[in-house]
Amino acid sequence: MTPQDLRFRLATRTDLPAIVRMLADDDLGRQREHDENPLPAAYHLAFEQIESDPNHELIVAEQDGEVIGTLHLMFLPSISFQGGLRAQVESVRVDKRFQNQAIGSKMMKWAIERAKQRGAHVVQLTTHKSREDAHRFYERLGFKGSHLGMKLSLK
Amino acid sequence: MTPQDLRFRLATRTDLPAIVRMLADDDLGRQREHDENPLPAAYHLAFEQIESDPNHELIVAEQDGEVIGTLHLMFLPSISFQGGLRAQVESVRVDKRFQNQAIGSKMMKWAIERAKQRGAHVVQLTTHKSREDAHRFYERLGFKGSHLGMKLSLK
């Protein structure tokens, strides 16, 4: 498998089942998602909002015509940092059948280059405190774990 | 001072100097911002992007006609959590002359209610690991510090 085999593109609506399947395919995801056929309408509504907003790029990584990874890259205008643009990465997933092949690393490197292209001054993300493997993964890519990520659930 | 005296509204362009002044008024902010008169054009460009995007609400808190606090509330559509909407808070500041009057707390409570109104399932934010006072402040509001916030500077 050579790196050239991995292609990145904006997701289309037909990719949505593959994306939800990857989001649902771990312990936390199984509780959060409804990976059903047909997909619940809420997924389609969210896809439409993301697709119509140029500050959101829902990305899929494709290999031999098959979607095997996804990430959601968003660009956040801000007054701080002299009106600086932030890039934020959410919902990074690699199909379990293709893990340990450096696909996540290629995906993140692609996202970092894309953030530079669009003029962002920072790429930011949060990852669960318990996921020390993920912390090391992002540190190898140059990220610094300088912040505490805090969440308030409203549901 | 009664809570009724504090009013919240969307920022207008004429609030921009007050917002930048608050962002610049600490050790980190002083290095990041250019609080000059007239303000550098980049601040105005960012303001225009934020103002024209209904998923961004740049908020000011006003007391007796004076802007004494600001926060940037953003709504992020997502495929995860069944197409769930996230609210994110950035750039929270209270004018130093008005600190220790629970204004930050009122601002955050307002932001949380606003996030509920718009149907968000979570409010998320990051705060520097070293700011233990801020962690306790957000914990009192119900936030859990479950995540590590990682950043990669591109400049």
mmCIF file of C-alpha atoms in Angstrom:
data_model
loop_
_atom_site.group_PDB
_atom_site.id
_atom_site.type_symbol
_atom_site.label_atom_id
_atom_site.label_comp_id
_atom_site.label_asym_id
_atom_site.label_seq_id
_atom_site.Cartn_x
_atom_site.Cartn_y
_atom_site.Cartn_z
ATOM 1 C CA MET A 1 0.000 0.000 0.000
ATOM 2 C CA THR A 2 1.587 3.314 -1.014
ATOM 3 C CA PRO A 3 0.533 6.719 0.323
ATOM 4 C CA GLN A 4 -0.692 7.706 -3.161
ATOM 5 C CA ASP A 5 -3.502 5.213 -2.779
ATOM 6 C CA LEU A 6 -5.203 7.357 -0.148
ATOM 7 C CA ARG A 7 -7.404 10.113 -1.592
ATOM 8 C CA PHE A 8 -9.101 12.923 0.302
ATOM 9 C CA ARG A 9 -12.276 14.660 -0.776
ATOM 10 C CA LEU A 10 -15.378 16.386 0.562
ATOM 11 C CA ALA A 11 -18.013 13.893 1.633
ATOM 12 C CA THR A 12 -21.167 13.587 -0.421
ATOM 13 C CA ARG A 13 -24.547 12.473 0.870
ATOM 14 C CA THR A 14 -23.893 8.932 -0.355
ATOM 15 C CA ASP A 15 -20.916 8.729 2.034
ATOM 16 C CA LEU A 16 -23.131 9.396 5.056
ATOM 17 C CA PRO A 17 -23.853 5.731 5.955
ATOM 18 C CA ALA A 18 -20.115 4.923 5.899
ATOM 19 C CA ILE A 19 -19.350 7.968 8.071
ATOM 20 C CA VAL A 20 -22.032 7.100 10.644
ATOM 21 C CA ARG A 21 -20.858 3.484 10.676
ATOM 22 C CA MET A 22 -17.338 4.614 11.602
ATOM 23 C CA LEU A 23 -18.636 7.057 14.239
ATOM 24 C CA ALA A 24 -20.743 4.271 15.775
ATOM 25 C CA ASP A 25 -17.969 1.693 15.777
ATOM 26 C CA ASP A 26 -16.574 2.072 19.294
ATOM 27 C CA ASP A 27 -17.866 1.876 22.863
ATOM 28 C CA LEU A 28 -18.804 5.548 23.172
ATOM 29 C CA GLY A 29 -20.090 5.823 19.616
ATOM 30 C CA ARG A 30 -22.394 2.842 19.982
ATOM 31 C CA GLN A 31 -24.234 4.676 22.766
ATOM 32 C CA ARG A 32 -24.398 7.971 20.888
ATOM 33 C CA GLU A 33 -25.231 7.033 17.317
ATOM 34 C CA HIS A 34 -28.117 5.322 15.535
ATOM 35 C CA ASP A 35 -26.445 3.404 12.732
ATOM 36 C CA GLU A 36 -29.634 2.225 11.016
ATOM 37 C CA ASN A 37 -30.812 1.748 7.448
ATOM 38 C CA PRO A 38 -32.304 4.152 6.475
ATOM 39 C CA LEU A 39 -30.385 6.631 8.597
ATOM 40 C CA PRO A 40 -32.444 8.826 10.944
ATOM 41 C CA ALA A 41 -33.332 12.148 9.287
ATOM 42 C CA ALA A 42 -31.263 14.142 11.814
ATOM 43 C CA TYR A 43 -28.060 12.900 10.141
ATOM 44 C CA HIS A 44 -29.250 14.173 6.767
ATOM 45 C CA LEU A 45 -30.256 17.541 8.211
ATOM 46 C CA ALA A 46 -26.828 17.954 9.809
ATOM 47 C CA PHE A 47 -25.145 16.925 6.548
ATOM 48 C CA GLU A 48 -27.083 19.599 4.649
ATOM 49 C CA GLN A 49 -25.991 22.283 7.113
ATOM 50 C CA ILE A 50 -22.366 21.209 6.909
ATOM 51 C CA GLU A 51 -22.395 20.902 3.120
ATOM 52 C CA SER A 52 -23.890 24.369 2.616
ATOM 53 C CA ASP A 53 -21.385 26.119 4.900
ATOM 54 C CA PRO A 54 -17.999 26.877 3.307
ATOM 55 C CA ASN A 55 -16.423 27.043 6.786
ATOM 56 C CA HIS A 56 -17.138 23.336 7.263
ATOM 57 C CA GLU A 57 -15.369 20.567 5.388
ATOM 58 C CA LEU A 58 -16.570 17.060 6.122
ATOM 59 C CA ILE A 59 -13.774 14.938 4.667
ATOM 60 C CA VAL A 60 -13.537 11.304 3.695
ATOM 61 C CA ALA A 61 -10.372 9.326 3.002
ATOM 62 C CA GLU A 62 -10.844 6.864 0.185
ATOM 63 C CA GLN A 63 -8.732 3.858 -0.780
ATOM 64 C CA ASP A 64 -9.473 1.773 -3.862
ATOM 65 C CA GLY A 65 -12.868 3.475 -4.118
ATOM 66 C CA GLU A 66 -13.803 2.641 -0.525
ATOM 67 C CA VAL A 67 -14.340 5.192 2.269
ATOM 68 C CA ILE A 68 -12.050 4.127 5.128
ATOM 69 C CA GLY A 69 -11.657 7.316 7.162
ATOM 70 C CA THR A 70 -13.390 10.570 8.018
ATOM 71 C CA LEU A 71 -12.756 13.835 9.788
ATOM 72 C CA HIS A 72 -14.656 17.078 10.171
ATOM 73 C CA LEU A 73 -12.547 20.175 9.607
ATOM 74 C CA MET A 74 -14.075 23.511 10.546
ATOM 75 C CA PHE A 75 -12.797 27.048 10.137
ATOM 76 C CA LEU A 76 -13.732 29.441 12.916
ATOM 77 C CA PRO A 77 -13.349 33.185 12.420
ATOM 78 C CA SER A 78 -12.407 34.953 15.629
ATOM 79 C CA ILE A 79 -11.672 38.473 16.841
ATOM 80 C CA SER A 80 -8.797 37.214 18.984
ATOM 81 C CA PHE A 81 -5.279 36.740 17.554
ATOM 82 C CA GLN A 82 -5.835 39.875 15.447
ATOM 83 C CA GLY A 83 -8.917 38.524 13.781
ATOM 84 C CA GLY A 84 -7.197 35.167 13.262
ATOM 85 C CA LEU A 85 -8.841 32.138 11.693
ATOM 86 C CA ARG A 86 -8.817 28.913 13.749
ATOM 87 C CA ALA A 87 -9.078 25.440 12.276
ATOM 88 C CA GLN A 88 -10.748 22.805 14.446
ATOM 89 C CA VAL A 89 -10.822 19.068 13.884
ATOM 90 C CA GLU A 90 -13.673 16.911 15.195
ATOM 91 C CA SER A 91 -14.917 13.368 14.638
ATOM 92 C CA VAL A 92 -11.709 11.749 13.397
ATOM 93 C CA ARG A 93 -12.258 8.070 12.641
ATOM 94 C CA VAL A 94 -10.492 5.315 10.706
ATOM 95 C CA ASP A 95 -12.343 2.143 9.749
ATOM 96 C CA LYS A 96 -11.212 -0.523 12.248
ATOM 97 C CA ARG A 97 -10.274 -2.910 9.447
ATOM 98 C CA PHE A 98 -7.647 -0.404 8.295
ATOM 99 C CA GLN A 99 -6.146 0.675 11.595
ATOM 100 C CA ASN A 100 -2.390 0.551 12.338
ATOM 101 C CA GLN A 101 -1.578 1.497 8.750
ATOM 102 C CA ALA A 102 -0.755 5.163 9.509
ATOM 103 C CA ILE A 103 -3.986 6.256 7.857
ATOM 104 C CA GLY A 104 -4.958 8.492 10.783
ATOM 105 C CA SER A 105 -1.580 10.173 10.574
ATOM 106 C CA LYS A 106 -1.965 10.793 6.809
ATOM 107 C CA MET A 107 -5.448 12.170 7.404
ATOM 108 C CA MET A 108 -4.252 14.595 10.073
ATOM 109 C CA LYS A 109 -1.272 15.705 7.961
ATOM 110 C CA TRP A 110 -3.693 16.388 5.129
ATOM 111 C CA ALA A 111 -5.939 18.398 7.506
ATOM 112 C CA ILE A 112 -2.969 20.442 8.766
ATOM 113 C CA GLU A 113 -1.950 21.302 5.190
ATOM 114 C CA ARG A 114 -5.524 22.237 4.367
ATOM 115 C CA ALA A 115 -5.662 24.508 7.439
ATOM 116 C CA LYS A 116 -2.462 26.232 6.270
ATOM 117 C CA GLN A 117 -3.897 26.679 2.762
ATOM 118 C CA ARG A 118 -6.915 28.434 4.200
ATOM 119 C CA GLY A 119 -4.752 30.717 6.341
ATOM 120 C CA ALA A 120 -5.561 29.364 9.813
ATOM 121 C CA HIS A 121 -3.068 30.303 12.540
ATOM 122 C CA VAL A 122 -3.813 27.248 14.673
ATOM 123 C CA VAL A 123 -5.316 23.769 14.450
ATOM 124 C CA GLN A 124 -7.173 22.796 17.615
ATOM 125 C CA LEU A 125 -8.905 19.660 18.811
ATOM 126 C CA THR A 126 -9.879 17.939 22.024
ATOM 127 C CA THR A 127 -9.467 14.306 22.930
ATOM 128 C CA HIS A 128 -10.660 12.416 25.998
ATOM 129 C CA LYS A 129 -8.206 12.643 28.891
ATOM 130 C CA SER A 130 -8.125 8.847 29.214
ATOM 131 C CA ARG A 131 -6.961 8.310 25.615
ATOM 132 C CA GLU A 132 -3.211 8.469 26.164
ATOM 133 C CA ASP A 133 -2.541 6.723 22.865
ATOM 134 C CA ALA A 134 -4.350 9.557 21.089
ATOM 135 C CA HIS A 135 -2.383 12.170 23.049
ATOM 136 C CA ARG A 136 0.896 10.620 21.897
ATOM 137 C CA PHE A 137 -0.416 10.370 18.337
ATOM 138 C CA TYR A 138 -1.248 14.099 18.227
ATOM 139 C CA GLU A 139 1.994 15.045 20.002
ATOM 140 C CA ARG A 140 3.964 13.250 17.258
ATOM 141 C CA LEU A 141 2.154 15.512 14.790
ATOM 142 C CA GLY A 142 3.307 18.584 16.739
ATOM 143 C CA PHE A 143 0.243 19.291 18.872
ATOM 144 C CA LYS A 144 0.721 20.495 22.455
ATOM 145 C CA GLY A 145 -1.736 19.454 25.159
ATOM 146 C CA SER A 146 -1.799 22.908 26.703
ATOM 147 C CA HIS A 147 -5.507 23.163 27.508
ATOM 148 C CA LEU A 148 -8.249 21.518 29.505
ATOM 149 C CA GLY A 149 -11.286 20.688 27.376
ATOM 150 C CA MET A 150 -14.489 21.219 29.358
ATOM 151 C CA LYS A 151 -17.976 20.138 28.370
ATOM 152 C CA LEU A 152 -21.431 20.762 29.758
ATOM 153 C CA SER A 153 -24.027 18.293 28.540
ATOM 154 C CA LEU A 154 -27.441 19.879 27.946
ATOM 155 C CA LYS A 155 -29.377 16.652 27.323
ATOM 156 C CA MET B 1 -25.863 46.379 41.367
ATOM 157 C CA THR B 2 -28.732 44.054 40.514
ATOM 158 C CA PRO B 3 -28.579 41.341 37.818
ATOM 159 C CA GLN B 4 -31.144 43.247 35.757
ATOM 160 C CA ASP B 5 -28.532 45.897 35.113
ATOM 161 C CA LEU B 6 -26.549 43.539 32.909
ATOM 162 C CA ARG B 7 -27.793 43.365 29.319
ATOM 163 C CA PHE B 8 -26.630 40.969 26.605
ATOM 164 C CA ARG B 9 -26.743 41.682 22.900
ATOM 165 C CA LEU B 10 -24.967 40.948 19.632
ATOM 166 C CA ALA B 11 -21.893 43.117 19.175
ATOM 167 C CA THR B 12 -21.963 45.822 16.541
ATOM 168 C CA ARG B 13 -18.961 47.207 14.727
ATOM 169 C CA THR B 14 -18.795 50.149 17.125
ATOM 170 C CA ASP B 15 -18.170 47.675 19.985
ATOM 171 C CA LEU B 16 -15.040 46.331 18.303
ATOM 172 C CA PRO B 17 -12.519 48.642 20.033
ATOM 173 C CA ALA B 18 -13.953 47.737 23.474
ATOM 174 C CA ILE B 19 -13.800 44.013 22.607
ATOM 175 C CA VAL B 20 -10.184 44.197 21.407
ATOM 176 C CA ARG B 21 -9.240 46.241 24.478
ATOM 177 C CA MET B 22 -10.570 43.459 26.746
ATOM 178 C CA LEU B 23 -8.858 40.728 24.689
ATOM 179 C CA ALA B 24 -5.551 42.618 24.893
ATOM 180 C CA ASP B 25 -5.777 43.300 28.629
ATOM 181 C CA ASP B 26 -3.770 40.388 30.058
ATOM 182 C CA ASP B 27 -0.277 38.950 29.694
ATOM 183 C CA LEU B 28 -1.093 36.581 26.824
ATOM 184 C CA GLY B 29 -3.443 39.014 25.114
ATOM 185 C CA ARG B 30 -0.890 41.801 25.098
ATOM 186 C CA GLN B 31 1.422 39.632 22.985
ATOM 187 C CA ARG B 32 -1.324 38.514 20.619
ATOM 188 C CA GLU B 33 -3.396 41.605 19.962
ATOM 189 C CA HIS B 34 -2.810 45.022 18.405
ATOM 190 C CA ASP B 35 -5.026 47.329 20.421
ATOM 191 C CA GLU B 36 -4.459 50.457 18.325
ATOM 192 C CA ASN B 37 -6.553 53.365 17.101
ATOM 193 C CA PRO B 38 -7.615 52.880 14.377
ATOM 194 C CA LEU B 39 -7.797 49.103 14.753
ATOM 195 C CA PRO B 40 -5.889 47.005 12.199
ATOM 196 C CA ALA B 41 -8.137 46.031 9.276
ATOM 197 C CA ALA B 42 -7.889 42.310 10.123
ATOM 198 C CA TYR B 43 -10.166 42.866 13.138
ATOM 199 C CA HIS B 44 -12.822 44.451 10.923
ATOM 200 C CA LEU B 45 -12.576 41.649 8.359
ATOM 201 C CA ALA B 46 -13.042 39.025 11.071
ATOM 202 C CA PHE B 47 -15.972 40.981 12.511
ATOM 203 C CA GLU B 48 -17.678 41.019 9.098
ATOM 204 C CA GLN B 49 -17.311 37.253 8.753
ATOM 205 C CA ILE B 50 -18.685 36.643 12.236
ATOM 206 C CA GLU B 51 -21.557 39.111 11.808
ATOM 207 C CA SER B 52 -22.664 37.590 8.495
ATOM 208 C CA ASP B 53 -22.706 34.011 9.818
ATOM 209 C CA PRO B 54 -25.826 33.044 11.804
ATOM 210 C CA ASN B 55 -23.858 30.249 13.504
ATOM 211 C CA HIS B 56 -21.661 32.856 15.186
ATOM 212 C CA GLU B 57 -22.832 35.183 17.933
ATOM 213 C CA LEU B 58 -20.282 37.687 19.165
ATOM 214 C CA ILE B 59 -21.875 38.890 22.389
ATOM 215 C CA VAL B 60 -21.267 41.919 24.580
ATOM 216 C CA ALA B 61 -22.472 42.419 28.141
ATOM 217 C CA GLU B 62 -23.498 45.989 28.785
ATOM 218 C CA GLN B 63 -24.004 47.796 32.075
ATOM 219 C CA ASP B 64 -25.277 51.368 32.239
ATOM 220 C CA GLY B 65 -24.630 51.697 28.510
ATOM 221 C CA GLU B 66 -21.010 50.560 28.810
ATOM 222 C CA VAL B 67 -19.567 47.354 27.328
ATOM 223 C CA ILE B 68 -17.910 45.495 30.215
ATOM 224 C CA GLY B 69 -17.770 41.901 28.959
ATOM 225 C CA THR B 70 -17.608 39.826 25.803
ATOM 226 C CA LEU B 71 -17.816 36.235 24.653
ATOM 227 C CA HIS B 72 -17.954 34.506 21.289
ATOM 228 C CA LEU B 73 -20.609 31.832 21.057
ATOM 229 C CA MET B 74 -20.516 29.561 18.025
ATOM 230 C CA PHE B 75 -22.854 26.808 16.898
ATOM 231 C CA LEU B 76 -21.193 23.870 15.174
ATOM 232 C CA PRO B 77 -23.265 21.381 13.199
ATOM 233 C CA SER B 78 -21.866 17.870 13.408
ATOM 234 C CA ILE B 79 -22.660 14.391 12.109
ATOM 235 C CA SER B 80 -21.756 12.849 15.467
ATOM 236 C CA PHE B 81 -24.299 12.606 18.299
ATOM 237 C CA GLN B 82 -26.972 11.870 15.694
ATOM 238 C CA GLY B 83 -26.369 15.052 13.780
ATOM 239 C CA GLY B 84 -26.211 17.004 17.050
ATOM 240 C CA LEU B 85 -25.475 20.725 17.279
ATOM 241 C CA ARG B 86 -22.559 21.760 19.523
ATOM 242 C CA ALA B 87 -22.200 25.164 21.132
ATOM 243 C CA GLN B 88 -18.666 26.402 21.692
ATOM 244 C CA VAL B 89 -17.566 29.379 23.747
ATOM 245 C CA GLU B 90 -14.356 31.267 22.966
ATOM 246 C CA SER B 91 -12.787 34.576 23.963
ATOM 247 C CA VAL B 92 -14.588 35.143 27.276
ATOM 248 C CA ARG B 93 -13.460 38.387 28.899
ATOM 249 C CA VAL B 94 -14.686 40.738 31.616
ATOM 250 C CA ASP B 95 -13.323 44.275 31.869
ATOM 251 C CA LYS B 96 -10.775 44.208 34.717
ATOM 252 C CA ARG B 97 -12.472 47.153 36.442
ATOM 253 C CA PHE B 98 -15.587 44.991 36.857
ATOM 254 C CA GLN B 99 -14.078 41.686 37.942
ATOM 255 C CA ASN B 100 -15.153 39.823 41.100
ATOM 256 C CA GLN B 101 -18.763 40.952 40.598
ATOM 257 C CA ALA B 102 -19.995 37.601 39.228
ATOM 258 C CA ILE B 103 -20.286 39.125 35.770
ATOM 259 C CA GLY B 104 -18.426 36.234 34.139
ATOM 260 C CA SER B 105 -20.813 33.820 35.788
ATOM 261 C CA LYS B 106 -23.858 35.732 34.537
ATOM 262 C CA MET B 107 -22.363 35.841 31.058
ATOM 263 C CA MET B 108 -21.781 32.092 31.004
ATOM 264 C CA LYS B 109 -25.246 31.347 32.368
ATOM 265 C CA TRP B 110 -26.673 33.520 29.606
ATOM 266 C CA ALA B 111 -24.576 31.629 27.017
ATOM 267 C CA ILE B 112 -25.746 28.252 28.358
ATOM 268 C CA GLU B 113 -29.405 29.339 28.110
ATOM 269 C CA ARG B 114 -28.797 30.623 24.597
ATOM 270 C CA ALA B 115 -27.231 27.280 23.634
ATOM 271 C CA LYS B 116 -30.316 25.466 24.965
ATOM 272 C CA GLN B 117 -32.623 27.795 23.020
ATOM 273 C CA ARG B 118 -30.809 26.945 19.814
ATOM 274 C CA GLY B 119 -31.015 23.213 20.524
ATOM 275 C CA ALA B 120 -27.353 22.432 21.221
ATOM 276 C CA HIS B 121 -26.694 19.169 23.058
ATOM 277 C CA VAL B 122 -23.432 20.358 24.616
ATOM 278 C CA VAL B 123 -21.523 23.522 25.436
ATOM 279 C CA GLN B 124 -17.787 23.084 25.037
ATOM 280 C CA LEU B 125 -14.780 25.277 25.698
ATOM 281 C CA THR B 126 -11.086 24.979 26.429
ATOM 282 C CA THR B 127 -9.079 26.825 29.031
ATOM 283 C CA HIS B 128 -5.340 26.808 29.663
ATOM 284 C CA LYS B 129 -4.240 23.953 31.948
ATOM 285 C CA SER B 130 -2.515 26.399 34.293
ATOM 286 C CA ARG B 131 -5.693 28.432 34.968
ATOM 287 C CA GLU B 132 -7.016 26.473 37.924
ATOM 288 C CA ASP B 133 -9.230 29.375 38.985
ATOM 289 C CA ALA B 134 -10.962 29.160 35.599
ATOM 290 C CA HIS B 135 -11.369 25.373 35.926
ATOM 291 C CA ARG B 136 -13.139 25.819 39.271
ATOM 292 C CA PHE B 137 -15.267 28.618 37.807
ATOM 293 C CA TYR B 138 -16.470 26.419 34.939
ATOM 294 C CA GLU B 139 -16.932 23.396 37.224
ATOM 295 C CA ARG B 140 -19.276 25.463 39.413
ATOM 296 C CA LEU B 141 -21.328 26.073 36.268
ATOM 297 C CA GLY B 142 -21.550 22.307 35.682
ATOM 298 C CA PHE B 143 -18.737 21.805 33.165
ATOM 299 C CA LYS B 144 -16.606 18.663 33.403
ATOM 300 C CA GLY B 145 -12.922 18.776 32.498
ATOM 301 C CA SER B 146 -13.064 15.474 30.651
ATOM 302 C CA HIS B 147 -10.836 16.311 27.675
ATOM 303 C CA LEU B 148 -7.336 17.401 26.799
ATOM 304 C CA GLY B 149 -7.308 20.466 24.539
ATOM 305 C CA MET B 150 -4.498 20.215 21.993
ATOM 306 C CA LYS B 151 -3.245 22.956 19.718
ATOM 307 C CA LEU B 152 -0.817 23.107 16.820
ATOM 308 C CA SER B 153 0.396 26.604 16.041
ATOM 309 C CA LEU B 154 0.843 27.237 12.295
ATOM 310 C CA LYS B 155 2.545 30.630 12.540
#
